[in-house]
PDB file of C-alpha atoms and ligand atoms in Angstrom:
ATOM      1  CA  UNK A   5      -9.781  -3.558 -17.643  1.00 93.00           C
ATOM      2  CA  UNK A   6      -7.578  -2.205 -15.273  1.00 98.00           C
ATOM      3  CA  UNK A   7      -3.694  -1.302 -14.862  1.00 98.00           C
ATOM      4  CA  UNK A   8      -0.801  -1.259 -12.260  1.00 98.00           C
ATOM      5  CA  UNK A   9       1.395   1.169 -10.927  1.00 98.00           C
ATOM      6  CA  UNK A  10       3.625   1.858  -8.495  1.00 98.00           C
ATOM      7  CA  UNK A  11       2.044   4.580  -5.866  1.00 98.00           C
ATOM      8  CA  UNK A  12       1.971   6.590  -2.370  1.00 98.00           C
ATOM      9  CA  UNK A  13       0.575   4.595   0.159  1.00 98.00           C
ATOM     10  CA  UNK A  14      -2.570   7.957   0.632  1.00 98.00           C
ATOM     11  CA  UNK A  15      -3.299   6.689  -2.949  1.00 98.00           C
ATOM     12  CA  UNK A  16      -4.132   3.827  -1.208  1.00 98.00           C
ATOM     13  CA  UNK A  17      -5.009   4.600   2.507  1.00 98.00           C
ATOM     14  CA  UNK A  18      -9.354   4.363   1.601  1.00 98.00           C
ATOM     15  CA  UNK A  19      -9.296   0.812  -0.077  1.00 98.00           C
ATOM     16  CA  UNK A  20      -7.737  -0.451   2.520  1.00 98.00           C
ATOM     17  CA  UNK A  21      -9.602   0.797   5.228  1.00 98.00           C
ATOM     18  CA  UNK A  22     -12.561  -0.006   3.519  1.00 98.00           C
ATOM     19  CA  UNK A  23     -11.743  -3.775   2.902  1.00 98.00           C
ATOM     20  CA  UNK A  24      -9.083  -4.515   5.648  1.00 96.00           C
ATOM     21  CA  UNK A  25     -10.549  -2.558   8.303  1.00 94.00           C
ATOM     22  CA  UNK A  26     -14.183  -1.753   8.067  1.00 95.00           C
ATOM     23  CA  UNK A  27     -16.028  -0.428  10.994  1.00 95.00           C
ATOM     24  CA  UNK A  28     -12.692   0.811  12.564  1.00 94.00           C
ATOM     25  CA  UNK A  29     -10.888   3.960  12.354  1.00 96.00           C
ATOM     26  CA  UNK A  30      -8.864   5.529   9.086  1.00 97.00           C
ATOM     27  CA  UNK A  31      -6.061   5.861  10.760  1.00 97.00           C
ATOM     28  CA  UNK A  32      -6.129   1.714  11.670  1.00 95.00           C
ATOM     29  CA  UNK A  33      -5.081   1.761   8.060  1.00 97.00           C
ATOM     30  CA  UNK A  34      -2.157   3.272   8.210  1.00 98.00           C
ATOM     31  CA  UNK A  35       1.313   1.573   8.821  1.00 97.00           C
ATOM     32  CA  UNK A  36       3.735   3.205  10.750  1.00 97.00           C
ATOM     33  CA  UNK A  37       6.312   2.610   7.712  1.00 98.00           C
ATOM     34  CA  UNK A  38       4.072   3.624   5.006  1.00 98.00           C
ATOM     35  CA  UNK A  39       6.701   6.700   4.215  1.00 98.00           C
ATOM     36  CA  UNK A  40       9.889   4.745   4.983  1.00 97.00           C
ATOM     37  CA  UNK A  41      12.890   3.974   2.960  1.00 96.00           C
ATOM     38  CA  UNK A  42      12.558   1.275   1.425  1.00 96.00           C
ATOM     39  CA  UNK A  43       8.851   0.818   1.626  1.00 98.00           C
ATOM     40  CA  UNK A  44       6.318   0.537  -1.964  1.00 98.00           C
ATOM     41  CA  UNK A  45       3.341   0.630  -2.743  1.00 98.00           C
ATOM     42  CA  UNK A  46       1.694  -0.910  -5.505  1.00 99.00           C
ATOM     43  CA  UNK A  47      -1.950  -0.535  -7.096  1.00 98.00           C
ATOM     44  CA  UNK A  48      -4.423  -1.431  -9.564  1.00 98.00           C
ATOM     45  CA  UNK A  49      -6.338   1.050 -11.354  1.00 98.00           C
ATOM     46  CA  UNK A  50      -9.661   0.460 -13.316  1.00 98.00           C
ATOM     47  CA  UNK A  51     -10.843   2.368 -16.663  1.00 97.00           C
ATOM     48  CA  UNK A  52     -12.627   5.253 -14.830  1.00 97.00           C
ATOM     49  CA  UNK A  53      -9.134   6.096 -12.693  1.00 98.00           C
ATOM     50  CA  UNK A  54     -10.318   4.041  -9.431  1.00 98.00           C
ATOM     51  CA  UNK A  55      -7.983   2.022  -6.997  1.00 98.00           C
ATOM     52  CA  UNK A  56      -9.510  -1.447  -7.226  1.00 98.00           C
ATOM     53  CA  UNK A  57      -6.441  -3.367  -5.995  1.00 98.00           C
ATOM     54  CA  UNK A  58      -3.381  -2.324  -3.136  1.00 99.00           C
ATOM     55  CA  UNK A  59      -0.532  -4.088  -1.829  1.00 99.00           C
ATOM     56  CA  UNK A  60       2.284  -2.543  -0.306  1.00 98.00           C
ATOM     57  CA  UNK A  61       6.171  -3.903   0.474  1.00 98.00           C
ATOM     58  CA  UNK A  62       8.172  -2.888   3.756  1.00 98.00           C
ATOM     59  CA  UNK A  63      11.815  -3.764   3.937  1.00 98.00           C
ATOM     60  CA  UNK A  64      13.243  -5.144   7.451  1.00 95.00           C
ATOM     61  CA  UNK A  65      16.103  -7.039   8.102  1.00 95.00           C
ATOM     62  CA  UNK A  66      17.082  -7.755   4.956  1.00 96.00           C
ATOM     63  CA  UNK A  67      13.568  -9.301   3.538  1.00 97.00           C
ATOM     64  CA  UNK A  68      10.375  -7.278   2.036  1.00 98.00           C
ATOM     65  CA  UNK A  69       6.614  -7.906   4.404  1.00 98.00           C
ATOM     66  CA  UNK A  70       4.038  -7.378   2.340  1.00 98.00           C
ATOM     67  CA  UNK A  71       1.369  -5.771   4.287  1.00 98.00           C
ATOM     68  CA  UNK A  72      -2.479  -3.487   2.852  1.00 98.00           C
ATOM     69  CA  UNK A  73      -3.120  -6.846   0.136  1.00 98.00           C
ATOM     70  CA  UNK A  74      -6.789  -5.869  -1.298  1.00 98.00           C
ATOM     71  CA  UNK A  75      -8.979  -6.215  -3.921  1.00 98.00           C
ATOM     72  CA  UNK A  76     -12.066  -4.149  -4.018  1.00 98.00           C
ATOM     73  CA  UNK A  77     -14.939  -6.277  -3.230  1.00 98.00           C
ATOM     74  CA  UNK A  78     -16.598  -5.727  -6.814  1.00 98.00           C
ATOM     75  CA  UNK A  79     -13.249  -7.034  -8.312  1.00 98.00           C
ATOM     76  CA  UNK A  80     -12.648  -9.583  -5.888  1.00 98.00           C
ATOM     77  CA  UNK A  81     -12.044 -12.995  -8.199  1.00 98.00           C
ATOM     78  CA  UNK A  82     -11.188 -11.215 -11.071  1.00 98.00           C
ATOM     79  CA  UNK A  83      -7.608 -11.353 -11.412  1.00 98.00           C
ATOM     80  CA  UNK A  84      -6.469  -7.780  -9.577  1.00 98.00           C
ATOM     81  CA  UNK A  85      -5.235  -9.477  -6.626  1.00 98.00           C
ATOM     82  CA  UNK A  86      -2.659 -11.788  -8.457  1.00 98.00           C
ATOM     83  CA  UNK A  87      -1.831  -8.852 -10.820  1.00 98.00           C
ATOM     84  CA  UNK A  88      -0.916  -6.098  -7.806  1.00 98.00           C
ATOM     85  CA  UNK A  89       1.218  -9.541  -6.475  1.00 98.00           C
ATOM     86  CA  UNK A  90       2.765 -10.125  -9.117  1.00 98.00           C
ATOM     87  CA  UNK A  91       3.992  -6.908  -9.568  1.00 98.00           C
ATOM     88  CA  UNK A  92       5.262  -6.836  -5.800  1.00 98.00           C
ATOM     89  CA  UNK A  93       6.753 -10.063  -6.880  1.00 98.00           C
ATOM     90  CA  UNK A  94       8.673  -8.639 -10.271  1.00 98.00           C
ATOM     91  CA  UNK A  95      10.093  -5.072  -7.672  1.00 98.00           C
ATOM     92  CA  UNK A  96      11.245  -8.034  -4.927  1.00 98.00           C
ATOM     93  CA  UNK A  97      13.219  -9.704  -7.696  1.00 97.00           C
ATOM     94  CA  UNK A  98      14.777  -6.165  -8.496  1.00 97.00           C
ATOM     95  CA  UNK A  99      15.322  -5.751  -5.112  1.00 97.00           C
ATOM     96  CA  UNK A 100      16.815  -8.913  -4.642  1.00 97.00           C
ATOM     97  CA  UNK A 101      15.285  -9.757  -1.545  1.00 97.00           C
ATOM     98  CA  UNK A 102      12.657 -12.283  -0.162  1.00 97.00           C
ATOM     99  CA  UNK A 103       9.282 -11.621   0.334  1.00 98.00           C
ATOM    100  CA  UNK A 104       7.322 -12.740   3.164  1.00 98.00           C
ATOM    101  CA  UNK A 105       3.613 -11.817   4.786  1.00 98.00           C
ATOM    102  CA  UNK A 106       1.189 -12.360   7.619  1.00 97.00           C
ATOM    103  CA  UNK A 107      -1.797 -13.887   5.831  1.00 98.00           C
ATOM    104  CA  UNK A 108      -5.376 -14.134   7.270  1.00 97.00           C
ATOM    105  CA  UNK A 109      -5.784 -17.878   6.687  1.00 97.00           C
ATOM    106  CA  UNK A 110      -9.063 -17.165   4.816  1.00 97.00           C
ATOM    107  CA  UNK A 111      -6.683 -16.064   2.073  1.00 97.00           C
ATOM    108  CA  UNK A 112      -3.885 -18.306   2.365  1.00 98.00           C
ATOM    109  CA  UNK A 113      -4.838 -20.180  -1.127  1.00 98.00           C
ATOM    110  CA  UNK A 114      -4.497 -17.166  -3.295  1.00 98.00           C
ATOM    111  CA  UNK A 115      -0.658 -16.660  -1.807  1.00 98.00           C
ATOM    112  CA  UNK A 116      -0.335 -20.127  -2.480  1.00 98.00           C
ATOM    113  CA  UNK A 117      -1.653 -19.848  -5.882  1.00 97.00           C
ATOM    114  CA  UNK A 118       0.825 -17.344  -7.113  1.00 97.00           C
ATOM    115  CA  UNK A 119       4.062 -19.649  -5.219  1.00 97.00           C
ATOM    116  CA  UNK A 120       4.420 -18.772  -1.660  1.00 98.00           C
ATOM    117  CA  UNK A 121       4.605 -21.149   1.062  1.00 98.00           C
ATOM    118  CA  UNK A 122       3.522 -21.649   4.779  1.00 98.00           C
ATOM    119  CA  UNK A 123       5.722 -21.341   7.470  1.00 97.00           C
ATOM    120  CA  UNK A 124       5.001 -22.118  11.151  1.00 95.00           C
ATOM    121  CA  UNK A 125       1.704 -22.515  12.919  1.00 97.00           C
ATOM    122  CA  UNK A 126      -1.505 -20.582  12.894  1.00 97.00           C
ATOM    123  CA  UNK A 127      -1.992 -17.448  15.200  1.00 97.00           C
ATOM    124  CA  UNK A 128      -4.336 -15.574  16.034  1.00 97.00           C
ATOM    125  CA  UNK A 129      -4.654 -11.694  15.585  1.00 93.00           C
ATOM    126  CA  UNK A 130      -6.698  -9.804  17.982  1.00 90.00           C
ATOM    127  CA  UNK A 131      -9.746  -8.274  16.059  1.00 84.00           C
ATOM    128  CA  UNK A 132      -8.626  -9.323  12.724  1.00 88.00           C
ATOM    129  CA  UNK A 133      -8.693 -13.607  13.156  1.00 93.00           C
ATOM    130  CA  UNK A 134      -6.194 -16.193  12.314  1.00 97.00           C
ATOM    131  CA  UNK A 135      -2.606 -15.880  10.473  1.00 97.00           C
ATOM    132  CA  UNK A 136      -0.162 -17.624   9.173  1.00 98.00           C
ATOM    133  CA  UNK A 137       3.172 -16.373   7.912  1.00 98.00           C
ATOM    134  CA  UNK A 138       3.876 -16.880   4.247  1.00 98.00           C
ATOM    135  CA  UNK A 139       7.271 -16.751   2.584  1.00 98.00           C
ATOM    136  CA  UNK A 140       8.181 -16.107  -1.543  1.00 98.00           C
ATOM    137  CA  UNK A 141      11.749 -16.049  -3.073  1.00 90.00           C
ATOM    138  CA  UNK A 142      11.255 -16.347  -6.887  1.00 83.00           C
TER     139      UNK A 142
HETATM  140  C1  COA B 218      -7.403 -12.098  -0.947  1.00 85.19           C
HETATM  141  C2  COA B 218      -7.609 -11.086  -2.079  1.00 85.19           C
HETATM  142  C3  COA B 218      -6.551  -9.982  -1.994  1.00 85.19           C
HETATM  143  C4  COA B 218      -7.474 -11.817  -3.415  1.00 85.19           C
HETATM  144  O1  COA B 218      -7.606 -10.883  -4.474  1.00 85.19           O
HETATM  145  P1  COA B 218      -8.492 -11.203  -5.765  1.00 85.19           P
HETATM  146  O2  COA B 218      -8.364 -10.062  -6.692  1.00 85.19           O
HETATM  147  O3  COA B 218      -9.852 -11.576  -5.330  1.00 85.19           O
HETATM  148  O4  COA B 218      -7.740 -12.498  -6.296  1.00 85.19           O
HETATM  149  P2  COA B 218      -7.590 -13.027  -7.850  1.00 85.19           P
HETATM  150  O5  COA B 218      -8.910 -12.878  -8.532  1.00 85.19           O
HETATM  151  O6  COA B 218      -6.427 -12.365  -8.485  1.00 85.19           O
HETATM  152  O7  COA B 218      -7.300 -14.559  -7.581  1.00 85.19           O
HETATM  153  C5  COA B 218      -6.116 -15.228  -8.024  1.00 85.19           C
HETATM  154  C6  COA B 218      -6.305 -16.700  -7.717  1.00 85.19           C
HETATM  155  O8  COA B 218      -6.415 -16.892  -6.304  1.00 85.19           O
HETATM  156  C7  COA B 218      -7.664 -17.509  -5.988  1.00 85.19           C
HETATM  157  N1  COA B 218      -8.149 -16.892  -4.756  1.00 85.19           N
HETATM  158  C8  COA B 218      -8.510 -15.609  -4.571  1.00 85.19           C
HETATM  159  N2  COA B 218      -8.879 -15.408  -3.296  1.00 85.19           N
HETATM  160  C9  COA B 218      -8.734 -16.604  -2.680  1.00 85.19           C
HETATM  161  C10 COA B 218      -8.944 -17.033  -1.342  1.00 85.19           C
HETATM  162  N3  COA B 218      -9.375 -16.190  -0.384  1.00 85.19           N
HETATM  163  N4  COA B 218      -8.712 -18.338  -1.039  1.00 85.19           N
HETATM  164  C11 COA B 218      -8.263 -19.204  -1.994  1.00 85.19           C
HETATM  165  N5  COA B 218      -8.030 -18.830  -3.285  1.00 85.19           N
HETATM  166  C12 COA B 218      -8.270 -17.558  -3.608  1.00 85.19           C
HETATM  167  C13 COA B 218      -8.576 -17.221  -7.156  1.00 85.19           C
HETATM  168  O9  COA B 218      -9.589 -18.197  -7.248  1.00 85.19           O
HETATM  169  C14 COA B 218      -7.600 -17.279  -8.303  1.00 85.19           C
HETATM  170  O10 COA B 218      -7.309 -18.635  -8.623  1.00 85.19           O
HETATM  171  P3  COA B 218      -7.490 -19.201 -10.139  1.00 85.19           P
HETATM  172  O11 COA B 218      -6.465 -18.491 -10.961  1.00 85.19           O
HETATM  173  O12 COA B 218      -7.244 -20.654 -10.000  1.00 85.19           O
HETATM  174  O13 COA B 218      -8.850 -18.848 -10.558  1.00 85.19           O
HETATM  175  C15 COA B 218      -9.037 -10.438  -2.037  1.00 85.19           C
HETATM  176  O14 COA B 218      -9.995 -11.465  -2.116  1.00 85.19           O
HETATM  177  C16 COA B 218      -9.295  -9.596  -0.812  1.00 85.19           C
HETATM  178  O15 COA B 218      -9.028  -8.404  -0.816  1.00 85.19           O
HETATM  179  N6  COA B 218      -9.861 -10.221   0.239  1.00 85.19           N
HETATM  180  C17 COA B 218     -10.206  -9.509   1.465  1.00 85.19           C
HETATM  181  C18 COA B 218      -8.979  -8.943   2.185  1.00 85.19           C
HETATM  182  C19 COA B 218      -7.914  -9.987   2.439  1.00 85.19           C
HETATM  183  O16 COA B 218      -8.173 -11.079   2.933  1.00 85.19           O
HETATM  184  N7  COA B 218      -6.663  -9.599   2.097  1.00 85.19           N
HETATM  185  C20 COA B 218      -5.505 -10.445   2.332  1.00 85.19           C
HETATM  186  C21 COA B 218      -5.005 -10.215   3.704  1.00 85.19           C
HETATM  187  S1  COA B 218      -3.654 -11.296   4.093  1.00 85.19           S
END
């Protein structure tokens, strides 16, 4: 069982570093936009009141990235991840704006599960490994 709210982004600063950045410093998991306008952060909470699931949105120009996406690895395949993205999904719509994302391409079948679509060619990221840039708008 687990629920999902809207957060702070140092609710979410450890998952992240511990799935998105392991073996690298906390402060790697920070985004420089974290506290701005316009940013949100979104996670899932289990029974005993931990943060099993993060995503958070960052507005630019007009459109929302959606950067931190992680589901604790003991939840991993469990549903959290589409849940937390489908809430970012529901505050876009609010928002009315587009959402789009720099996916590892190892996970480029669960954006693609919940709708989104590829755009462009595969990069690579130094460090983290190959990208693509996904795209959502309802
Ligand atoms: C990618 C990630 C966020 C997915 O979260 P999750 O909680 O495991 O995903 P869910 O259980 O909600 O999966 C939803 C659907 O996507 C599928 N899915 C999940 N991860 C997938 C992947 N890496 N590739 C393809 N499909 C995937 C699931 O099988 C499920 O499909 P189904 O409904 O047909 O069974 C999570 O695995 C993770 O944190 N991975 C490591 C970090 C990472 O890669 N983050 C994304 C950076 S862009």
């Amino acid at each position: 069982m687990f629920t999902i709210k809207e957060t702070t982004a140092d609710v979410l600063i450890a998952l992240r570093w511990q799935v998105l950045r392991p073996g690298r410093p906390e402060s790697t998991a920070r985004f420089a936009e974290d506290e701005a306008e316009g940013s949100a952060h979104f996670a899932a909470i289990d029974a005993s009141g931990c943060v099993i699931g993060c995503a958070t949105v960052i507005e630019k120009e007009g459109r929302l990235q959606l950067r931190g996406m992680a589901t604790a690895p003991e939840w991993q395949g469990k549903g959290v991840g589409r849940a937390v993205l489908e809430a970012v999904q529901v505050h876009a719509n609010q928002r009315g704006l587009p959402l789009w994302c720099n996916a590892r391409v190892s996970a480029m079948g669960f954006y693609e599960k919940s709708g989104w679509q590829t755009e462009g060619a595969i990069f690579d990221v130094p460090t983290v490994g190959p990208h693509v840039t996904m795209t959502w708008s309802g």
